[in-house]
Short mmCIF file of C-alpha atoms in Angstrom, two decimals:
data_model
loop_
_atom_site.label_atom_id
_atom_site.label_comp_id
_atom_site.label_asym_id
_atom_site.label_seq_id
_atom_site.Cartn_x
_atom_site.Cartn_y
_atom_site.Cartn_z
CA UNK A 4 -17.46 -25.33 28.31
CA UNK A 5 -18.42 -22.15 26.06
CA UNK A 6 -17.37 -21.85 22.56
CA UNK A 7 -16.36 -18.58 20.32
CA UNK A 8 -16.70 -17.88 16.74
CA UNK A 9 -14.82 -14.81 15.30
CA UNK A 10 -15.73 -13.32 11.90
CA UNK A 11 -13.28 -10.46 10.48
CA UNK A 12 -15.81 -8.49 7.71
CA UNK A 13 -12.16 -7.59 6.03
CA UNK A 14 -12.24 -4.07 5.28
CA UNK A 15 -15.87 -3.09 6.96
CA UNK A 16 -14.38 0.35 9.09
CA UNK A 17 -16.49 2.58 10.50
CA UNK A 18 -15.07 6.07 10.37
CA UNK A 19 -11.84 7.49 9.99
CA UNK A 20 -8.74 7.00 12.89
CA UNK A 21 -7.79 10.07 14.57
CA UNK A 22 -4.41 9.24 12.98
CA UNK A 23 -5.91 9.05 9.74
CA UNK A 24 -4.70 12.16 8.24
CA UNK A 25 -1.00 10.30 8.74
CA UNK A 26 -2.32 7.61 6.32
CA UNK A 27 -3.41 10.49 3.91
CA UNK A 28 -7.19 9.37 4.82
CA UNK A 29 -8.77 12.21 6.91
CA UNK A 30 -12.53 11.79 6.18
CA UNK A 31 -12.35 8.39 5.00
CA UNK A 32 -15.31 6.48 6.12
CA UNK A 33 -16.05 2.93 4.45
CA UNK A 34 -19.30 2.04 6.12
CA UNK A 35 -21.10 5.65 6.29
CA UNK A 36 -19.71 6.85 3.21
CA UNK A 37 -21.18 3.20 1.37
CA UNK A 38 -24.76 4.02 3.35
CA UNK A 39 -25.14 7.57 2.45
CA UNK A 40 -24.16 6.67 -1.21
CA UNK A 41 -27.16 4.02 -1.40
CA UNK A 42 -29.43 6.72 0.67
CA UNK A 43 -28.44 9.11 -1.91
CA UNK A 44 -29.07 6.44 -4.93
CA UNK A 45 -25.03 6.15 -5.92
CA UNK A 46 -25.80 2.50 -4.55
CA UNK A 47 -27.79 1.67 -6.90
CA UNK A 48 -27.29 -0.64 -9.74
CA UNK A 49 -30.02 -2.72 -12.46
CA UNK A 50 -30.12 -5.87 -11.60
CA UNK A 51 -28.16 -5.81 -8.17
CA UNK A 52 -29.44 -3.88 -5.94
CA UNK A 53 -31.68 -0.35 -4.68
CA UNK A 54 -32.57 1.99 -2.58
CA UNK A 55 -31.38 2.59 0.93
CA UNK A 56 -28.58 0.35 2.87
CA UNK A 57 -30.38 -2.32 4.27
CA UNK A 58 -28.74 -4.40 7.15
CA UNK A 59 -31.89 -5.08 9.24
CA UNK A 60 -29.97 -7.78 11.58
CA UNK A 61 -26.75 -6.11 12.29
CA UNK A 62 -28.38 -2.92 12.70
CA UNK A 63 -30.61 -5.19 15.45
CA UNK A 64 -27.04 -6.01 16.71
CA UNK A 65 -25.82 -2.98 17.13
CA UNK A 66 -24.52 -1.83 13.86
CA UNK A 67 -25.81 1.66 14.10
CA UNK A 68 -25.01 1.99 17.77
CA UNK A 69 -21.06 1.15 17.09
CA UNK A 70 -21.30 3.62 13.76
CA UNK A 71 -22.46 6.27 15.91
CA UNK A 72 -20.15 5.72 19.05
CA UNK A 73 -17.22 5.76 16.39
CA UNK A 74 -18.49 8.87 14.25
CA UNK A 75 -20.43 10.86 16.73
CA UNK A 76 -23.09 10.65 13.32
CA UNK A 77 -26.18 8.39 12.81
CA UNK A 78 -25.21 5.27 9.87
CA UNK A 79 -27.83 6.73 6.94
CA UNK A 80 -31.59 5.55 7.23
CA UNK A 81 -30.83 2.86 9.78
CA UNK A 82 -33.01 2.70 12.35
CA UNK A 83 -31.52 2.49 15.59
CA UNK A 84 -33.12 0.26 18.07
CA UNK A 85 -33.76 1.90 21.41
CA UNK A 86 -31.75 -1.37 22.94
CA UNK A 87 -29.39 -3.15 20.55
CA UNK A 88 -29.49 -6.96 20.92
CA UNK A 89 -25.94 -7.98 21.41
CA UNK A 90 -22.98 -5.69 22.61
CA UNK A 91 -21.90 -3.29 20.39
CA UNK A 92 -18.89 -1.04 20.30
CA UNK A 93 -16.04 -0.02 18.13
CA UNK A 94 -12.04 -0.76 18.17
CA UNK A 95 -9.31 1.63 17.33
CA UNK A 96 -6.02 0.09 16.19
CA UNK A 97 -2.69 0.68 18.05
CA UNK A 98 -0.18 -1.04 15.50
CA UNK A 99 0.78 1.01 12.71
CA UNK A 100 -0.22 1.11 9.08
CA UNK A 101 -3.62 0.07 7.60
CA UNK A 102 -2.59 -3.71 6.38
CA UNK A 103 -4.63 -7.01 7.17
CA UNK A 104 -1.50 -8.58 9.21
CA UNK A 105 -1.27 -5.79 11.18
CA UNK A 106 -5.11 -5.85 11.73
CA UNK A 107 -5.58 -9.30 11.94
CA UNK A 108 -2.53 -9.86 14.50
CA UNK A 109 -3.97 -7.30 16.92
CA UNK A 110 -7.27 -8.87 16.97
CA UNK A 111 -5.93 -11.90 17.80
CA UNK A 112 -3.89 -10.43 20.87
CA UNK A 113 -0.82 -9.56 19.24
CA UNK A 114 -0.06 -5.47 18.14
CA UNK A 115 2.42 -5.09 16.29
CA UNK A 116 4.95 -2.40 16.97
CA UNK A 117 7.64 -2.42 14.06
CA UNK A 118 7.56 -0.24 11.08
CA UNK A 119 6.36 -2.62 8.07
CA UNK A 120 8.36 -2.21 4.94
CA UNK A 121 6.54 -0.34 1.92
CA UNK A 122 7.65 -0.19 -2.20
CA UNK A 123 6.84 3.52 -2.23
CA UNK A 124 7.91 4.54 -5.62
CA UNK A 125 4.89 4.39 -7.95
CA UNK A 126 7.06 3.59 -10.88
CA UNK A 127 9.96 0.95 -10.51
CA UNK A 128 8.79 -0.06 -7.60
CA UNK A 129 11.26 -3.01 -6.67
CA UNK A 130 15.18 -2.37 -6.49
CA UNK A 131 17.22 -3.34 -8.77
CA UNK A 132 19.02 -5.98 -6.88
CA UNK A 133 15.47 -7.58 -5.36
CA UNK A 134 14.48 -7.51 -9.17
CA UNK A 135 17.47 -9.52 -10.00
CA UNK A 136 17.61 -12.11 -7.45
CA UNK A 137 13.46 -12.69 -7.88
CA UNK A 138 14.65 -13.69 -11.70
CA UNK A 139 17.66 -15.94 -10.68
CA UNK A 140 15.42 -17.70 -7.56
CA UNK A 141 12.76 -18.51 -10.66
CA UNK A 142 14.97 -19.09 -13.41
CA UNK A 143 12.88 -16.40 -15.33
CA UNK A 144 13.05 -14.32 -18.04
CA UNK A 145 12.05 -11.00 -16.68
CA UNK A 146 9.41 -9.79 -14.79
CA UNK A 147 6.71 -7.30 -15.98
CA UNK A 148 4.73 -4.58 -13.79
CA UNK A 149 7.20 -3.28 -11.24
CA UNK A 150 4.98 -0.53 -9.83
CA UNK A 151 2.14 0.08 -8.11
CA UNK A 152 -1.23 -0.64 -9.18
CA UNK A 153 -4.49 -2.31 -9.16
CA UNK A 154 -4.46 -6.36 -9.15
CA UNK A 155 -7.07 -6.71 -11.68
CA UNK A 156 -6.29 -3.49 -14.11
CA UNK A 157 -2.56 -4.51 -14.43
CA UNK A 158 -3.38 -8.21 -15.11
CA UNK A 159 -5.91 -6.95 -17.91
CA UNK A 160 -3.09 -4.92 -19.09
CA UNK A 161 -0.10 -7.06 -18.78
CA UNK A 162 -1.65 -11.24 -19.47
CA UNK A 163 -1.20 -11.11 -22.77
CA UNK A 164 2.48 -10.52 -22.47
CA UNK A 165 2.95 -12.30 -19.71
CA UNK A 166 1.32 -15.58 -21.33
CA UNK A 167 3.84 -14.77 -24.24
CA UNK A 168 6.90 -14.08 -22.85
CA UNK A 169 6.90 -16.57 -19.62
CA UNK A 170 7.32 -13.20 -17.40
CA UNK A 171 5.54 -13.13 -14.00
CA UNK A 172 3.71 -10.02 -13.43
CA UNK A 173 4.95 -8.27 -10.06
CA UNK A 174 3.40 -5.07 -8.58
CA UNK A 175 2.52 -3.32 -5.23
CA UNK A 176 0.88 -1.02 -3.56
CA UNK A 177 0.53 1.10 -0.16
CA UNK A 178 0.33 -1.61 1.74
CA UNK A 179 3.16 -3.76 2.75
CA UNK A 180 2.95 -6.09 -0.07
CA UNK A 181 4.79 -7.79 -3.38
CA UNK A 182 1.88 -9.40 -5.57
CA UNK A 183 2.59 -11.78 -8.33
CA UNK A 184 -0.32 -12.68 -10.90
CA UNK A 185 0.77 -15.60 -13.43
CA UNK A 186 -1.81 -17.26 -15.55
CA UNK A 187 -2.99 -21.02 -13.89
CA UNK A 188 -2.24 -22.62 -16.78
CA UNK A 189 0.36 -21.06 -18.97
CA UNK A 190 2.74 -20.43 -15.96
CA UNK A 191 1.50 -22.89 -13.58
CA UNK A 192 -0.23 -22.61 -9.88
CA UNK A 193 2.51 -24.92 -8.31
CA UNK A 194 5.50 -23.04 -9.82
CA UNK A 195 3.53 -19.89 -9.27
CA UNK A 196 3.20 -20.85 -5.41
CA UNK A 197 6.82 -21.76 -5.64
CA UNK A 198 8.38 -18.74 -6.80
CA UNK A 199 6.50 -16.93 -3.71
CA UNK A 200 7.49 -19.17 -1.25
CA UNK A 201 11.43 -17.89 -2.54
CA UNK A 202 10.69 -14.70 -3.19
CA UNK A 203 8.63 -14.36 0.26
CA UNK A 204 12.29 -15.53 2.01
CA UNK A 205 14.22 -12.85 -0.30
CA UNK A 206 11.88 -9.60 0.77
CA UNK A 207 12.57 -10.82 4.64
CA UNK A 208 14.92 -8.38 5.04
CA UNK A 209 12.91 -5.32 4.04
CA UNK A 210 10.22 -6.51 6.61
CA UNK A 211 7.53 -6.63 4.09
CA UNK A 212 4.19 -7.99 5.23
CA UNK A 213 2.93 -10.49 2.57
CA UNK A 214 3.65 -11.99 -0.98
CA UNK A 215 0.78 -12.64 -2.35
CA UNK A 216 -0.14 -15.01 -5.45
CA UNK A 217 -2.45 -14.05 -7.91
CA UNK A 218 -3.08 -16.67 -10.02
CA UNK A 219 -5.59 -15.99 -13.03
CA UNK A 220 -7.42 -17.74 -16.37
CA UNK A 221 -8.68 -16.84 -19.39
CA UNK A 222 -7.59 -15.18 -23.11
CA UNK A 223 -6.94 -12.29 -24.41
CA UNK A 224 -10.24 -12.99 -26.17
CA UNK A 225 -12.36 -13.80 -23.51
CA UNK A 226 -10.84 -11.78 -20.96
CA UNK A 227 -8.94 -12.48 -18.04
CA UNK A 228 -10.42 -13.56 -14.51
CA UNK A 229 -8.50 -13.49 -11.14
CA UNK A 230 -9.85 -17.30 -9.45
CA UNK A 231 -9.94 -18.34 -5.90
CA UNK A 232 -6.36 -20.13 -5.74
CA UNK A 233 -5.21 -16.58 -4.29
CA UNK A 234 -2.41 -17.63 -1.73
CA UNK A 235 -0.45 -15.34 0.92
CA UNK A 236 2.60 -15.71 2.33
CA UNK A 237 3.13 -13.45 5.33
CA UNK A 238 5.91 -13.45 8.18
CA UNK A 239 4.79 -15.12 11.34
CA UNK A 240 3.09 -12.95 13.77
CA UNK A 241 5.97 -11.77 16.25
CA UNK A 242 4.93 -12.56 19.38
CA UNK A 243 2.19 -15.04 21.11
CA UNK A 244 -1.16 -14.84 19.85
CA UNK A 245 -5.18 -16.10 20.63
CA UNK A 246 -4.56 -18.89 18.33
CA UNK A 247 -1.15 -20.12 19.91
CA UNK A 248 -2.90 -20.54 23.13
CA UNK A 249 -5.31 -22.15 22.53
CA UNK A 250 -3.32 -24.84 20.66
CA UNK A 251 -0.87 -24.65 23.43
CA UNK A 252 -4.24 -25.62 25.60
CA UNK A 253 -5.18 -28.34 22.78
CA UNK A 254 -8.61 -26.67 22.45
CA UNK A 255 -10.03 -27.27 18.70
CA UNK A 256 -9.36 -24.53 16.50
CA UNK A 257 -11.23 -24.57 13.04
CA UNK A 258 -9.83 -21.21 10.01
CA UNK A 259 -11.65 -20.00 7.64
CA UNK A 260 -11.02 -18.17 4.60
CA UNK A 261 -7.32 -16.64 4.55
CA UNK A 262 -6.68 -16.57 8.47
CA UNK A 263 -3.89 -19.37 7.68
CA UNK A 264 -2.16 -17.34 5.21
CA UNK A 265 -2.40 -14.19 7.62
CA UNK A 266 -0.45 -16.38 10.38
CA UNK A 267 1.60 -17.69 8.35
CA UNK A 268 -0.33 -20.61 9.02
CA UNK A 269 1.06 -20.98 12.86
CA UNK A 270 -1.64 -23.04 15.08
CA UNK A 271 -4.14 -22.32 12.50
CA UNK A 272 -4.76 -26.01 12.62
CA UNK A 273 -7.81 -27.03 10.47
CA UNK A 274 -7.47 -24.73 7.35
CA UNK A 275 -11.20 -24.39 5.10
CA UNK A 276 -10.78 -21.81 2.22
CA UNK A 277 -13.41 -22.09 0.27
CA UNK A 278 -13.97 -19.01 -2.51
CA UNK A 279 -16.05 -16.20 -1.79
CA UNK A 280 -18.44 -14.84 0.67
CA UNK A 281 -21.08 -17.01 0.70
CA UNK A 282 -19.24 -20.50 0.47
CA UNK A 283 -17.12 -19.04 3.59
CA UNK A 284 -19.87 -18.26 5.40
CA UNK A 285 -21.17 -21.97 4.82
CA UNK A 286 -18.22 -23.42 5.46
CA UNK A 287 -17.63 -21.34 8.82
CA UNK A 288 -21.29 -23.02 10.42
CA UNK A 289 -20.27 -26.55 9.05
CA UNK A 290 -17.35 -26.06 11.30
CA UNK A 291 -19.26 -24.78 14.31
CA UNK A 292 -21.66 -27.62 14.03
CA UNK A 293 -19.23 -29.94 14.87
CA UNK A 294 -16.71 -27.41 16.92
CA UNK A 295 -16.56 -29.13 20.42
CA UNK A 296 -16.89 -27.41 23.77
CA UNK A 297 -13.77 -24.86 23.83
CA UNK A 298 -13.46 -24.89 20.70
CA UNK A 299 -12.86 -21.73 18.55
CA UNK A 300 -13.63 -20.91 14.85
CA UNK A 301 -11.57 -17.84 13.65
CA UNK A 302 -13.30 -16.51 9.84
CA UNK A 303 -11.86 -14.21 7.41
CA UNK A 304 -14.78 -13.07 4.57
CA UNK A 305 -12.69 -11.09 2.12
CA UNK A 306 -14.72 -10.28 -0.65
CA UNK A 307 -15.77 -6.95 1.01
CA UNK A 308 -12.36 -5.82 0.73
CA UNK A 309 -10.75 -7.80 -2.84
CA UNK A 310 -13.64 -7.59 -4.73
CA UNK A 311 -15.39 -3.96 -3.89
CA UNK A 312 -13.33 -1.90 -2.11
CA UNK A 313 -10.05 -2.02 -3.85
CA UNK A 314 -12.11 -1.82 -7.03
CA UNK A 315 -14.23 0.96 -5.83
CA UNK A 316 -17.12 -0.33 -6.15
CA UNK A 317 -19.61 0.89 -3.80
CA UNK A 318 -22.91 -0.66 -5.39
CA UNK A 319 -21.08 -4.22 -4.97
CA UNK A 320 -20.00 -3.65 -1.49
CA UNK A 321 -23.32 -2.24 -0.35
CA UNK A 322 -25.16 -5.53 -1.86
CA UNK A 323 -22.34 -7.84 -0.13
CA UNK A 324 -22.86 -6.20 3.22
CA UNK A 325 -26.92 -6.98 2.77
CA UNK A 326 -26.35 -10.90 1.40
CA UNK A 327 -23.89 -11.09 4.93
CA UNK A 328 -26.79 -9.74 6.49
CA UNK A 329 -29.30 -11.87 5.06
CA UNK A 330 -27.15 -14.81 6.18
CA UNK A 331 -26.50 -14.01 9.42
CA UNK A 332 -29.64 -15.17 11.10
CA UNK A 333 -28.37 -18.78 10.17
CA UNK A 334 -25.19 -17.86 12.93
CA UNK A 335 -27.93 -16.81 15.61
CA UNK A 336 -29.77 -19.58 15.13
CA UNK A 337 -26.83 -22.14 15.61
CA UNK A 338 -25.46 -20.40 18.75
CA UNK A 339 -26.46 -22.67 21.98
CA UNK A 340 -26.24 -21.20 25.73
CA UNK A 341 -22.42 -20.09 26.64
CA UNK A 342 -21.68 -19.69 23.24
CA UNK A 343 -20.10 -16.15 22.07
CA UNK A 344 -19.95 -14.78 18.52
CA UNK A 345 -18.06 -11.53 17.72
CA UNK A 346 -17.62 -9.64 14.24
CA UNK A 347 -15.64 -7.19 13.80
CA UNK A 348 -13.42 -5.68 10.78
CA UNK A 349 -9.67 -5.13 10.31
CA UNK A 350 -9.47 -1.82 8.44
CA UNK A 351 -11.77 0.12 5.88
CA UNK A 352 -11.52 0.21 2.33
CA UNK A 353 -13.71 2.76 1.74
CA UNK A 354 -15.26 2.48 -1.89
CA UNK A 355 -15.88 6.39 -2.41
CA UNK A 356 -12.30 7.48 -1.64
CA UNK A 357 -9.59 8.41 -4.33
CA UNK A 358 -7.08 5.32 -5.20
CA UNK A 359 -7.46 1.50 -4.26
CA UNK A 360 -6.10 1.33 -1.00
CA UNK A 361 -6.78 0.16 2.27
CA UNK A 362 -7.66 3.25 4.66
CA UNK A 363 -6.96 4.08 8.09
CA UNK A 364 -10.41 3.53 10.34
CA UNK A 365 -12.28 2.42 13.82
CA UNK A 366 -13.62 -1.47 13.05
CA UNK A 367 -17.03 -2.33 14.86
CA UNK A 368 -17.38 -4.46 16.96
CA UNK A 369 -20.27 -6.47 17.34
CA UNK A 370 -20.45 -9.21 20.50
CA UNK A 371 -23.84 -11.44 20.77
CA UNK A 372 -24.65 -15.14 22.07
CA UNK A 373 -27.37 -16.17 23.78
CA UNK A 374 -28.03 -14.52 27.34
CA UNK A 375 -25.70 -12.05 26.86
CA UNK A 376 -25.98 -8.84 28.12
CA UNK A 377 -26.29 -5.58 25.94
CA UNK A 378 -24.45 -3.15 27.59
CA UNK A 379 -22.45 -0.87 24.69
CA UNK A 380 -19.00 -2.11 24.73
CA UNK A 381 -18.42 1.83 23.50
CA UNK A 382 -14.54 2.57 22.24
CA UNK A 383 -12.00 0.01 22.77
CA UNK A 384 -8.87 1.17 22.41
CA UNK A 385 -6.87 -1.84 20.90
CA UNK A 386 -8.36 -4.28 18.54
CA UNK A 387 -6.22 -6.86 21.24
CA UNK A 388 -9.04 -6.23 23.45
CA UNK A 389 -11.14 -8.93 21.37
CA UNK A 390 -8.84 -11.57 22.13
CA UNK A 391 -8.70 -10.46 25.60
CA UNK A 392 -12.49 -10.86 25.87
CA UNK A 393 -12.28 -14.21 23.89
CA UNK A 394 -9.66 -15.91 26.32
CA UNK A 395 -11.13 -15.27 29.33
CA UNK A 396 -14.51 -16.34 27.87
CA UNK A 397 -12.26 -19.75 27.06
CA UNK A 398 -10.83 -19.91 29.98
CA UNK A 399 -6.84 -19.90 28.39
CA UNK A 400 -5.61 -17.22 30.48
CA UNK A 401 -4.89 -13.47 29.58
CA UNK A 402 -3.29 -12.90 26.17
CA UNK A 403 -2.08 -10.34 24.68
CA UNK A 404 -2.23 -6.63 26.17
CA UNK A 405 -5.83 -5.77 25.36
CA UNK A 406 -8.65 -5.54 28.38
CA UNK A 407 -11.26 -7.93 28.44
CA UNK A 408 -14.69 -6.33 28.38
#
């Protein structure tokens, strides 16, 4: 019975939506803009990387191919291979916003066609009321923040009050979000995780995607450092998805990274979330080692997306995308025959555009296993089309509303 792995590269896009310019991100382009940068030497950086993009293997996938069906423009001083070696294509999403439930959900075979809530004031972001009963449901003094901004510019900002006065620091941003950052040790993790799990119940009403924990250490002396104990806590996907299915058929189903958080950890059944890239990636082929027939191992490698594209950082998101490259061989090389693997992404994040936000793009979409056939999957146009293709190839039945390529 064949197997499936699934790896989200969270934030990877590959050219702007034709609904972009709704999003206010006509133009925006995470993977081209990232390769012409490092063709153009605004990649570079001493000590981490030079030179020109370099993603030999997905490019041998089909990384170029997808960039160009998407753009209509070749992906900067890749070199196309005449015939790509697995299928590639790109996916344009049908649910609205630019968020990773949204993203995430319609991968997995569920679209999701509500209007998320938002915090849109920049300043004073929270009402009143929500600002109350968030102090009363904590017992707290306060909180600080209450606006939009950047995760790890308002902690640097705010820690050393916060580690003073006992207040929480709360903010948002474009996406559908409330994120609270409290300091591991002076606050607590628990009572951190605690206060989300009430507050996540209180902003239920307002449809807002995710509260998200943000735990962090440090001083004011040695500065202050986000760590992997990051937790979300998102409303259930609304409707049946890959996942459910598959439990629902008692197949083996092995997460990785944040996938439980994202589904609010419905039939996510065994949970790894290990912190960053790298350990993900390790932990993802310890799990398909011992993933039985029918199995299916569903990964989530964030880094792309927390660590370089909110923070703009195009240097450290070009050198990410080349150490996932590097590693990727190791996936190839544990695939056996009837096995599919598929990577894809669940919005861009584009490094070179103006703010921190998420923006509105095609994903690739990258299919390969042994045997398969490399016919361009070309435009797909619902990211449910992936778990289309991945139940039939599990034999579950048809989920979701996407077509099966």
């Amino acid at each position: 019975m064949a197997r499936a792995i699934l790896i989200v590269l969270d934030s990877v896009g590959c050219g702007g939506a034709e609904d972009a310019h709704l999003y206010g991100d006509a133009g925006a382009d995470t993977l081209g803009h990232i390769a012409q940068a490092c063709a153009d030497g605004r990649g570079d950086r001493e000590g981490l990387r030079k030179g020109p993009l370099a993603l030999p293997n997905l490019v041998r996938l089909g990384l170029a191919h997808a960039y160009e069906a998407s753009t209509g423009q070749p992906l900067a001083a890749a070199v196309k291979p005449a015939v790509p070696g697995g299928r590639p294509g790109y996916g344009v999403e049908r649910s609205q916003g630019k968020d990773t439930p949204s993203g995430h959900w319609e991968i997995a075979g569920c679209p999701v066609s509500f209007k998320w809530g938002y915090f849109t004031a920049l300043e004073n972001s929270f009402p009143p009321d929500l600002i109350a009963a968030i102090i009363k449901a904590g017992a707290l003094p306060g909180i600080l923040g209450n606006r939009h901004a950047s995760g790890t510019a308002i902690i640097d900002e705010l820690a050393s009050e916060h580690i003073a006065t006992g207040k929480p620091i709360c903010y948002t941003s474009v996406d559908s979000v409330l994120q609270i950052a409290a300091h591991e040790e002076h606050f607590g993790l628990e009572r951190l995780y605690a206060l989300c799990r009430k507050v996540r119940v209180l902003v239920d009403p307002l449809r807002i995607g995710r509260v998200i924990a943000r735990p962090f250490i440090g001083t004011a002396e040695t500065g202050y450092t986000r760590t992997g104990n990051r937790k979300d806590f998102a409303i259930p996907p609304p409707d049946e998805t890959l996942l459910d299915r598959l439990a629902a058929r008692g197949r083996k189903i092995v997460t990785v990274g944040k996938i439980g958080d994202i589904f609010a950890h419905r039939a996510t059944a065994e949970e790894i979330k290990p912190f960053g890239n790298a350990a993900m990636f390790d932990a993802a082929l310890g799990a398909w080692e011992r993933l039985p027939d029918g199995g299916f191992c569903f990964v989530n490698l964030v880094d792309f997306d927390t660590e370089y594209g909110h923070r703009r950082d195009v240097p450290g998101y070009a050198a990410a995308l080349e150490a996932f490259d590097a590693m990727l061989p190791r996936l190839e090389a544990a695939l056996r025959p009837g096995d599919l693997a598929v990577l894809t992404a669940d919005h861009g994040n584009d490094p070179t555009w103006p703010g921190t936000d998420h923006t509105r793009e095609h994903v690739p979409i990258l299919a390969f296993g042994p045997g398969l056939a490399t016919t361009p999957l070309g435009r797909r146009d619902s990211f449910a089309d992936i778990a289309a293709t991945l139940a039939a190839w599990l034999s579950i039945g048809a989920v979701g509303p996407g077509r099966g390529w």
